[in-house]
Short mmCIF file of C-alpha atoms and ligand atoms in Angstrom, two decimals:
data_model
loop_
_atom_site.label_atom_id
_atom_site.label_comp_id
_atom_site.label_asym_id
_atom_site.label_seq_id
_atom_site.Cartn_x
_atom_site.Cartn_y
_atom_site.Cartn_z
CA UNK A 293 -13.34 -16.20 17.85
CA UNK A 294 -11.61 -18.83 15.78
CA UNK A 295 -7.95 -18.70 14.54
CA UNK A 296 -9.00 -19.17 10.80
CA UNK A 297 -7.09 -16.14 9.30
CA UNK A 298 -4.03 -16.74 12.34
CA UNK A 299 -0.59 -16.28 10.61
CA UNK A 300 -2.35 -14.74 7.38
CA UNK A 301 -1.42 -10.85 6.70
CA UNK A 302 -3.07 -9.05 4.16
CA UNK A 303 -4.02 -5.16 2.52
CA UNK A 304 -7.39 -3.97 2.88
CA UNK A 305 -7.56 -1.11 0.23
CA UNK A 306 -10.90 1.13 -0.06
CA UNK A 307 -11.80 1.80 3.67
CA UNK A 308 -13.45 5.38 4.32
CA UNK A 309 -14.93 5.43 7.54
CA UNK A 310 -17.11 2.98 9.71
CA UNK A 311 -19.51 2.35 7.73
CA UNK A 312 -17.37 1.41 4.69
CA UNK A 313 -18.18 -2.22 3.34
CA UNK A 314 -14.10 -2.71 3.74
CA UNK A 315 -14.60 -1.91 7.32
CA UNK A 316 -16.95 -4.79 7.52
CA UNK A 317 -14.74 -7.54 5.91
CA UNK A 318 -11.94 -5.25 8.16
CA UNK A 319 -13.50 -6.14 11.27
CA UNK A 320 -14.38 -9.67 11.10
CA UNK A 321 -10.63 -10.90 9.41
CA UNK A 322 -9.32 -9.17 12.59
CA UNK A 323 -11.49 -11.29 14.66
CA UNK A 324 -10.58 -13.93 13.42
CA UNK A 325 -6.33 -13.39 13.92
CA UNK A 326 -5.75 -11.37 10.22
CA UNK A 327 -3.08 -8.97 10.48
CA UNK A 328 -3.81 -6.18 8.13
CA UNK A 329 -2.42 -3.49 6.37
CA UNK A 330 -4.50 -0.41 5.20
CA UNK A 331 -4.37 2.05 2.23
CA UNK A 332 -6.42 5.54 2.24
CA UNK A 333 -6.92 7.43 -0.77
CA UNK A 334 -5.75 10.84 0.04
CA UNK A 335 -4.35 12.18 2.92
CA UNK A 336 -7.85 13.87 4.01
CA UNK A 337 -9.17 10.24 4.45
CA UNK A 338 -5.78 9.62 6.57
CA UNK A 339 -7.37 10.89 9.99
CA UNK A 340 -10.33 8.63 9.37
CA UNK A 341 -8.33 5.58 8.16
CA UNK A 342 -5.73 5.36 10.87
CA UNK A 343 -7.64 5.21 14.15
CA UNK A 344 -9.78 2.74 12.64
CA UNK A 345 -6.66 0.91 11.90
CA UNK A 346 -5.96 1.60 15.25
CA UNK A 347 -9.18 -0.07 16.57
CA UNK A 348 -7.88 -3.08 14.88
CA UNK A 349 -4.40 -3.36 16.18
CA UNK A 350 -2.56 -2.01 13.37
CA UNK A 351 -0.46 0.77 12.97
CA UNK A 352 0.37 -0.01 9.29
CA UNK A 353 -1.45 2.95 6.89
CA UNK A 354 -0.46 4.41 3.86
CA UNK A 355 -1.43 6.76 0.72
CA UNK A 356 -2.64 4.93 -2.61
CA UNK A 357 -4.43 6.40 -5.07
CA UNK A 358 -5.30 3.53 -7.33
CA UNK A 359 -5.62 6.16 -10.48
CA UNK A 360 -2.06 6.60 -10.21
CA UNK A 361 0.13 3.59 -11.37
CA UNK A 362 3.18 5.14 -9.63
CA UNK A 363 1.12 6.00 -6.56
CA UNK A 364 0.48 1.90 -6.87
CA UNK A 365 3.72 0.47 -7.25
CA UNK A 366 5.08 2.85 -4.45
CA UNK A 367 2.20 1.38 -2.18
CA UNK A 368 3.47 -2.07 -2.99
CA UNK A 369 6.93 -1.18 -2.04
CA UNK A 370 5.81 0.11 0.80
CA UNK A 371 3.96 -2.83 1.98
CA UNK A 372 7.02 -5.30 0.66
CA UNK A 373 9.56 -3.03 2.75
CA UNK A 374 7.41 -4.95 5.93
CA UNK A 375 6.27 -7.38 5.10
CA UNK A 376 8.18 -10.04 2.40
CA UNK A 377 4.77 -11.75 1.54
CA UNK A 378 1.12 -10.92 2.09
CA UNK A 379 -1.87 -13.78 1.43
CA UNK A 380 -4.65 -11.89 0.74
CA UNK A 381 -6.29 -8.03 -0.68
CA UNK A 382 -9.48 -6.61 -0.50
CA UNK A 383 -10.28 -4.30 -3.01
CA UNK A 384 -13.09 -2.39 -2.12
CA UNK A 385 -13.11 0.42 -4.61
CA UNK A 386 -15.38 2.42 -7.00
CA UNK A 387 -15.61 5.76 -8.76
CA UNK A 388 -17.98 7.62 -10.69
CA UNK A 389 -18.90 11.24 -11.26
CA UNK A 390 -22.02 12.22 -9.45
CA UNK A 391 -23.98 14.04 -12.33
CA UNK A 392 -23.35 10.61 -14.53
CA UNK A 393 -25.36 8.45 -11.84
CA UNK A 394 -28.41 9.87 -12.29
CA UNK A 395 -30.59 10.57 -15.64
CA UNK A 396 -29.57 8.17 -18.54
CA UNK A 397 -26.61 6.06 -19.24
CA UNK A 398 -27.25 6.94 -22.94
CA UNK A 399 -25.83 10.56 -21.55
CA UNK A 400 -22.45 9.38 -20.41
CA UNK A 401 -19.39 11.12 -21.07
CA UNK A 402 -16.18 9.68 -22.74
CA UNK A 403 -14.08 11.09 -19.66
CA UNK A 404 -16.25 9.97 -16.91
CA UNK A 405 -16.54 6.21 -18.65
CA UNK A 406 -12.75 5.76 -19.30
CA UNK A 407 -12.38 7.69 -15.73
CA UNK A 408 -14.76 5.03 -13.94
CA UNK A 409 -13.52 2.04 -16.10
CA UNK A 410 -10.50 3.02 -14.40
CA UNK A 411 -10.85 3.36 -10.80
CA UNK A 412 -13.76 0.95 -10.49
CA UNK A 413 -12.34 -1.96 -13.33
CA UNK A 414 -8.91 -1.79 -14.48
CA UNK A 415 -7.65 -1.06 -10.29
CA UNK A 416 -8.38 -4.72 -9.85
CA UNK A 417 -5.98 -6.22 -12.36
CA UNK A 418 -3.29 -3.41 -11.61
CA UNK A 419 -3.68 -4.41 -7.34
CA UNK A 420 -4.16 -7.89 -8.61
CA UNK A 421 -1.22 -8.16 -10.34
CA UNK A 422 1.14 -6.48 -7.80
CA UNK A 423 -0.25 -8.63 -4.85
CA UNK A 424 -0.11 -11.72 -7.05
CA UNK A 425 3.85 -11.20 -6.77
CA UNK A 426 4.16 -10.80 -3.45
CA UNK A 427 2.22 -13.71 -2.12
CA UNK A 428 3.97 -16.66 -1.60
CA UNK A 429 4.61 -19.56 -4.11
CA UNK A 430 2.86 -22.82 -4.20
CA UNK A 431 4.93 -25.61 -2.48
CA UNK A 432 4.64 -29.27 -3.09
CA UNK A 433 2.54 -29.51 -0.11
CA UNK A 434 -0.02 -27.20 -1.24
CA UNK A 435 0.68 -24.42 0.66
CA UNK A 436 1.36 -20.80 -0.78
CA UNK A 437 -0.68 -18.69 -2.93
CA UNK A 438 -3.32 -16.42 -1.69
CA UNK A 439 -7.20 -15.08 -2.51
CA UNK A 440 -8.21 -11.23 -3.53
CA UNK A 441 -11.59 -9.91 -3.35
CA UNK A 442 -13.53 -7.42 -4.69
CA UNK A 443 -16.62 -5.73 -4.20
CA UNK A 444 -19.37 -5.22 -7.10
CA UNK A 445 -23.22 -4.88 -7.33
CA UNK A 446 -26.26 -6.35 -9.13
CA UNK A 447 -26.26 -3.15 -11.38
CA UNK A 448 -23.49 -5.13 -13.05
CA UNK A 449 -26.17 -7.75 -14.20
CA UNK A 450 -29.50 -6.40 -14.90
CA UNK A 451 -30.64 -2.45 -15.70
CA UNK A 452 -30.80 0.10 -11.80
CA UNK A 453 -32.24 3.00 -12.09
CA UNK A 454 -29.10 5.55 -12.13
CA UNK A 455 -26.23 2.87 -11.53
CA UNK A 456 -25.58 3.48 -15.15
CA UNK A 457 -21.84 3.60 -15.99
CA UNK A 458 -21.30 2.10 -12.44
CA UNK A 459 -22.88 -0.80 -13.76
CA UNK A 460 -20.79 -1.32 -17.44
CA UNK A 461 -17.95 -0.99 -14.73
CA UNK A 462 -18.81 -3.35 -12.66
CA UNK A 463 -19.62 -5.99 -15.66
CA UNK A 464 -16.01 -5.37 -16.52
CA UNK A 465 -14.69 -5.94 -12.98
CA UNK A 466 -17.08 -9.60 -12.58
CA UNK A 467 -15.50 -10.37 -15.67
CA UNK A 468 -11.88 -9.81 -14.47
CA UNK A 469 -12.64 -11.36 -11.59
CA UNK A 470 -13.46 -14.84 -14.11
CA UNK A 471 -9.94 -13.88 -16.50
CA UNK A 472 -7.40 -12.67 -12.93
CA UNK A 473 -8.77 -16.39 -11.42
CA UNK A 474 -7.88 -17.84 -14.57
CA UNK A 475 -4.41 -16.48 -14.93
CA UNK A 476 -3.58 -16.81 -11.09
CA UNK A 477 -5.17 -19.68 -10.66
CA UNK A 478 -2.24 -21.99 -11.16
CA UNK A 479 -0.18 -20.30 -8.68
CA UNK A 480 -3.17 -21.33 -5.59
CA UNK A 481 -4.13 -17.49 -6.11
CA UNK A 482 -8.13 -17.29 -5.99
CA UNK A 483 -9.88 -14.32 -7.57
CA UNK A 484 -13.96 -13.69 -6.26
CA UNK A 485 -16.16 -10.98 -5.88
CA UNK A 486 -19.01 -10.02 -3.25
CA UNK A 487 -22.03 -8.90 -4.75
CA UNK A 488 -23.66 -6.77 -2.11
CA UNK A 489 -26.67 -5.58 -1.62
CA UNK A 490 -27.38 -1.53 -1.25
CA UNK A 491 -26.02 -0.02 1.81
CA UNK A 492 -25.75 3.13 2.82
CA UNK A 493 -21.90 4.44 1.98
CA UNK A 494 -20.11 7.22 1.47
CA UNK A 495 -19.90 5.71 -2.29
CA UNK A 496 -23.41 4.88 -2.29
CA UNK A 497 -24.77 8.15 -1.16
CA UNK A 498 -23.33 9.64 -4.78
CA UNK A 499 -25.43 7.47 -6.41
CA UNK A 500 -29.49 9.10 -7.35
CA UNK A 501 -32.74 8.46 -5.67
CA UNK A 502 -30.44 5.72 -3.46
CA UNK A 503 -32.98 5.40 -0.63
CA UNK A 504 -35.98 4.36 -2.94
CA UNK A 505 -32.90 1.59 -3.95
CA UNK A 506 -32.50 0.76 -0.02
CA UNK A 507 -36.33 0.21 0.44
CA UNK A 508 -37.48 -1.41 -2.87
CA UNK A 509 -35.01 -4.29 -1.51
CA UNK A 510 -36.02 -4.53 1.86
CA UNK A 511 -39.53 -5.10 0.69
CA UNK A 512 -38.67 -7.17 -1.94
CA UNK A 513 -35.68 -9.47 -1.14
CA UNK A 514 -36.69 -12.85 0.25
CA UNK A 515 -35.16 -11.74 3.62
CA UNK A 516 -37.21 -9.15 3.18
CA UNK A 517 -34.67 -6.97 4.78
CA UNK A 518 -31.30 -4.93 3.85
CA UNK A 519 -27.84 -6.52 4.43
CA UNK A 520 -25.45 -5.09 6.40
CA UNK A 521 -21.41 -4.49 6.69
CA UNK A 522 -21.71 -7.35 8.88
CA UNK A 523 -23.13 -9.32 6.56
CA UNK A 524 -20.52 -8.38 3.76
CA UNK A 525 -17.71 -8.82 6.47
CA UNK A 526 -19.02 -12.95 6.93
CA UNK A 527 -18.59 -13.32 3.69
CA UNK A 528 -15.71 -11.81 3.06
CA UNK A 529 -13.98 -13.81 5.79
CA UNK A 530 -14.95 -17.12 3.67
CA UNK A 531 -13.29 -16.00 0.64
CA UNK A 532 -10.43 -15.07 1.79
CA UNK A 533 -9.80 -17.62 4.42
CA UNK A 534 -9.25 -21.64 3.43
CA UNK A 535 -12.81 -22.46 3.93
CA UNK A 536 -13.03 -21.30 0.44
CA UNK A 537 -10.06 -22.97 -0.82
CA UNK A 538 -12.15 -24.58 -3.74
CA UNK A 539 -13.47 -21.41 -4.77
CA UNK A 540 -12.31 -18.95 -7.09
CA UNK A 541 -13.81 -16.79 -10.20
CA UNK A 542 -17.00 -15.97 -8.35
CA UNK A 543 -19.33 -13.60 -7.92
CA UNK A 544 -20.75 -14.39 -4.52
CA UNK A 545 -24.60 -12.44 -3.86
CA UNK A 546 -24.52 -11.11 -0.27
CA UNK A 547 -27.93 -9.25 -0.62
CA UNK A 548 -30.47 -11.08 1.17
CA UNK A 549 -31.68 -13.07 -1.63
CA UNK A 550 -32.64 -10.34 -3.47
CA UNK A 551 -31.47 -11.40 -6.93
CA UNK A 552 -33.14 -14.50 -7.36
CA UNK A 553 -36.32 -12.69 -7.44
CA UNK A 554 -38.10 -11.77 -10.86
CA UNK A 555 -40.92 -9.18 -9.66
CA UNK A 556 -42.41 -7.33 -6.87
CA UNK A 557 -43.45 -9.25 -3.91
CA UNK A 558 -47.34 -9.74 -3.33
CA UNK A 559 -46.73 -8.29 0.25
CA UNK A 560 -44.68 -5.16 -0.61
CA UNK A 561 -46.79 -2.20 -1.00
CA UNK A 562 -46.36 0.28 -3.74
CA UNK A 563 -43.74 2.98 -2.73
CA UNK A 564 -43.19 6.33 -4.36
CA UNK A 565 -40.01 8.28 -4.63
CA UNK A 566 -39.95 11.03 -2.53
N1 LIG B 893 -22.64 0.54 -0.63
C1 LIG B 893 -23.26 -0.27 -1.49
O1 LIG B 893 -24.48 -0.27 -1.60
C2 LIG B 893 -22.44 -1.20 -2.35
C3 LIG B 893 -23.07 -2.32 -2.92
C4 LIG B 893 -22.33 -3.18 -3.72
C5 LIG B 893 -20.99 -2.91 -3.96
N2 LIG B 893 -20.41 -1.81 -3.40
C6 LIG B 893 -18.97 -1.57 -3.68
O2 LIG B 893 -18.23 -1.65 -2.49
C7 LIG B 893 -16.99 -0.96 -2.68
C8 LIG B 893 -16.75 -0.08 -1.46
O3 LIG B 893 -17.70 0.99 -1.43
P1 LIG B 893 -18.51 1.43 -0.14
O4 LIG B 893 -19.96 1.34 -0.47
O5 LIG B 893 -17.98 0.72 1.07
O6 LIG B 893 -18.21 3.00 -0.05
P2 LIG B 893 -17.01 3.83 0.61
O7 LIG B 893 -17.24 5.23 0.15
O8 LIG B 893 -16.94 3.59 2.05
O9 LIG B 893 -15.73 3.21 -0.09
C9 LIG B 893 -15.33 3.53 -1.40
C10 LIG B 893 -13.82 3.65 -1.36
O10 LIG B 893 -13.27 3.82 -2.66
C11 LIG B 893 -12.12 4.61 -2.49
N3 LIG B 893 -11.67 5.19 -3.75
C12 LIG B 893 -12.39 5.87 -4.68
N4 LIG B 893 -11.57 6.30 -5.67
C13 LIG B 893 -10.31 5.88 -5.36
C14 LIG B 893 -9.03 6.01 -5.96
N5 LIG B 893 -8.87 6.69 -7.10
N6 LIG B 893 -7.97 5.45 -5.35
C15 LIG B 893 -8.11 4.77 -4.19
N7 LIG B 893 -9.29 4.60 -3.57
C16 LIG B 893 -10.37 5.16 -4.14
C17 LIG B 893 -12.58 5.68 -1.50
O11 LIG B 893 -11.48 6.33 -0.90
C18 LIG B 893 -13.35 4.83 -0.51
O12 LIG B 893 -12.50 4.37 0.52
C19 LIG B 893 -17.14 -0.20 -4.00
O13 LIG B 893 -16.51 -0.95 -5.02
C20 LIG B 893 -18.64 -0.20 -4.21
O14 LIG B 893 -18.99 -0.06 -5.58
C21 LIG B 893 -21.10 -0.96 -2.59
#
């Protein structure tokens, strides 16, 4: 493996288990010499989080609930008490309540919106703004400044059957992604997203009829196949390493293609739900 991310530390915030899409990006900035830090949301998720850390050479785990501004900014100063700068985040974090993603958006509560605005939107400009001050400052010689990613997901751009309030969320995170790059921008600090296809999550498995998701876009994306965390982890490594160093604002589609098409493909048969 390369040395691209050698000498670059950074927080990877939203991993559950193995097949989390942080684990992905996880795996490959590892590869490729990252030193990470990792944040778990409770302490159940602890005894998953920290022998995957493990697995990874890191020792460095702690609590964050990102619902919690004090829970944040104690995370932060936990992270600055080893380490005086970090260059990049993932944030790879979403929220809804079951019931809400499935039947109608038109049926969503005012708790459950400002509740998933919260965890899935505003998180990214709270993390984004507490990273932003501890990465290092831009030099004369261009060094200094860092990138933060997110995750988000087609629903945020056209109508998925029971993504619902997921989806208004993630609108609102592609769209901080476009402001955060904006403001940070100045300071070398890139802001992008990964738009991922479905995979099957812990998250994902919350939201309805999920598998009929999974196979409409393995017949229909022009791969004509699902991604994977693998997949999701490539990318990841580009944004947040200097072979994107142009890049920032973006929502980059890691989903096999799938939304450049307009209709079914000829050879996909009909499915049913089942
Ligand atoms: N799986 C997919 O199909 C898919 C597709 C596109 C985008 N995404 C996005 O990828 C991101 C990661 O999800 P995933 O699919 O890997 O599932 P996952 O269940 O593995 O990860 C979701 C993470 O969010 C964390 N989280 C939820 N509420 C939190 C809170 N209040 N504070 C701190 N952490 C909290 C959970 O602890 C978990 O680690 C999410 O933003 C999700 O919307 C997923």
């Amino acid at each position: 493996m390369s040395g691209l991310m050698a000498g670059k530390r950074g927080l990877i915030m939203g991993l559950a288990n193995d097949k989390s899409l942080a684990w992905g990006i996880a795996k490959q900035l590892s590869a490729h010499g990252a030193e990470l830090a990792f944040t778990y949301q409770g302490e159940a998720l602890a005894k998953r989080v920290k022998p995957l850390a493990e697995q990874l050479g890191s020792d460095f785990t702690f609590p964050c609930d990102v619902s919690d501004m004090d829970a944040l900014d104690e995370a932060f100063a936990t992270l600055k008490a080893r380490w005086e700068t970090i260059d990049f985040v993932v944030h790879a974090i979403g929220f809804s309540d079951k019931n809400e993603l499935r039947g109608k958006y038109v049926d969503t509560s005012l708790d459950n919106f400002l509740m998933t605005m919260n965890i899935s939107a505003y998180s990214l400009v709270a993390v984004a703004n507490r990273a932003s001050a501890m990465m290092p400052p831009l030099k004369g010689d261009g060094t200094g400044g860092g990138s933060i990613l997110t995750l988000t997901y087609y629903g945020a751009e056209k109508v998925i059957p029971h993504y619902n309030v997921m989806g208004v969320a993630k609108a609102a995170l592609e769209t901080s992604v476009q402001y955060l790059a904006n403001d940070l921008g100045p300071a070398n600090i890139r802001v992008n997203a990964i738009s991922a296809g479905p995979i099957k999550t812990l998250a994902a498995s919350g939201i309805g009829d999920f598998r009929y998701i999974l196979k409409w876009n393995e017949l229909n994306s022009p791969l004509r196949r699902n991604v994977t965390i693998e997949d999701v982890g490539g990318a990841g490594l580009y944004l947040l390493s200097d072979l994107s160093s142009g890049v920032t604002g973006e929502t980059h589609h890691v989903d096999a293609g799938y939304h450049v098409v307009g209709m079914k493909q000829e050879d996909a048969p009909d499915i049913a739900l089942d």
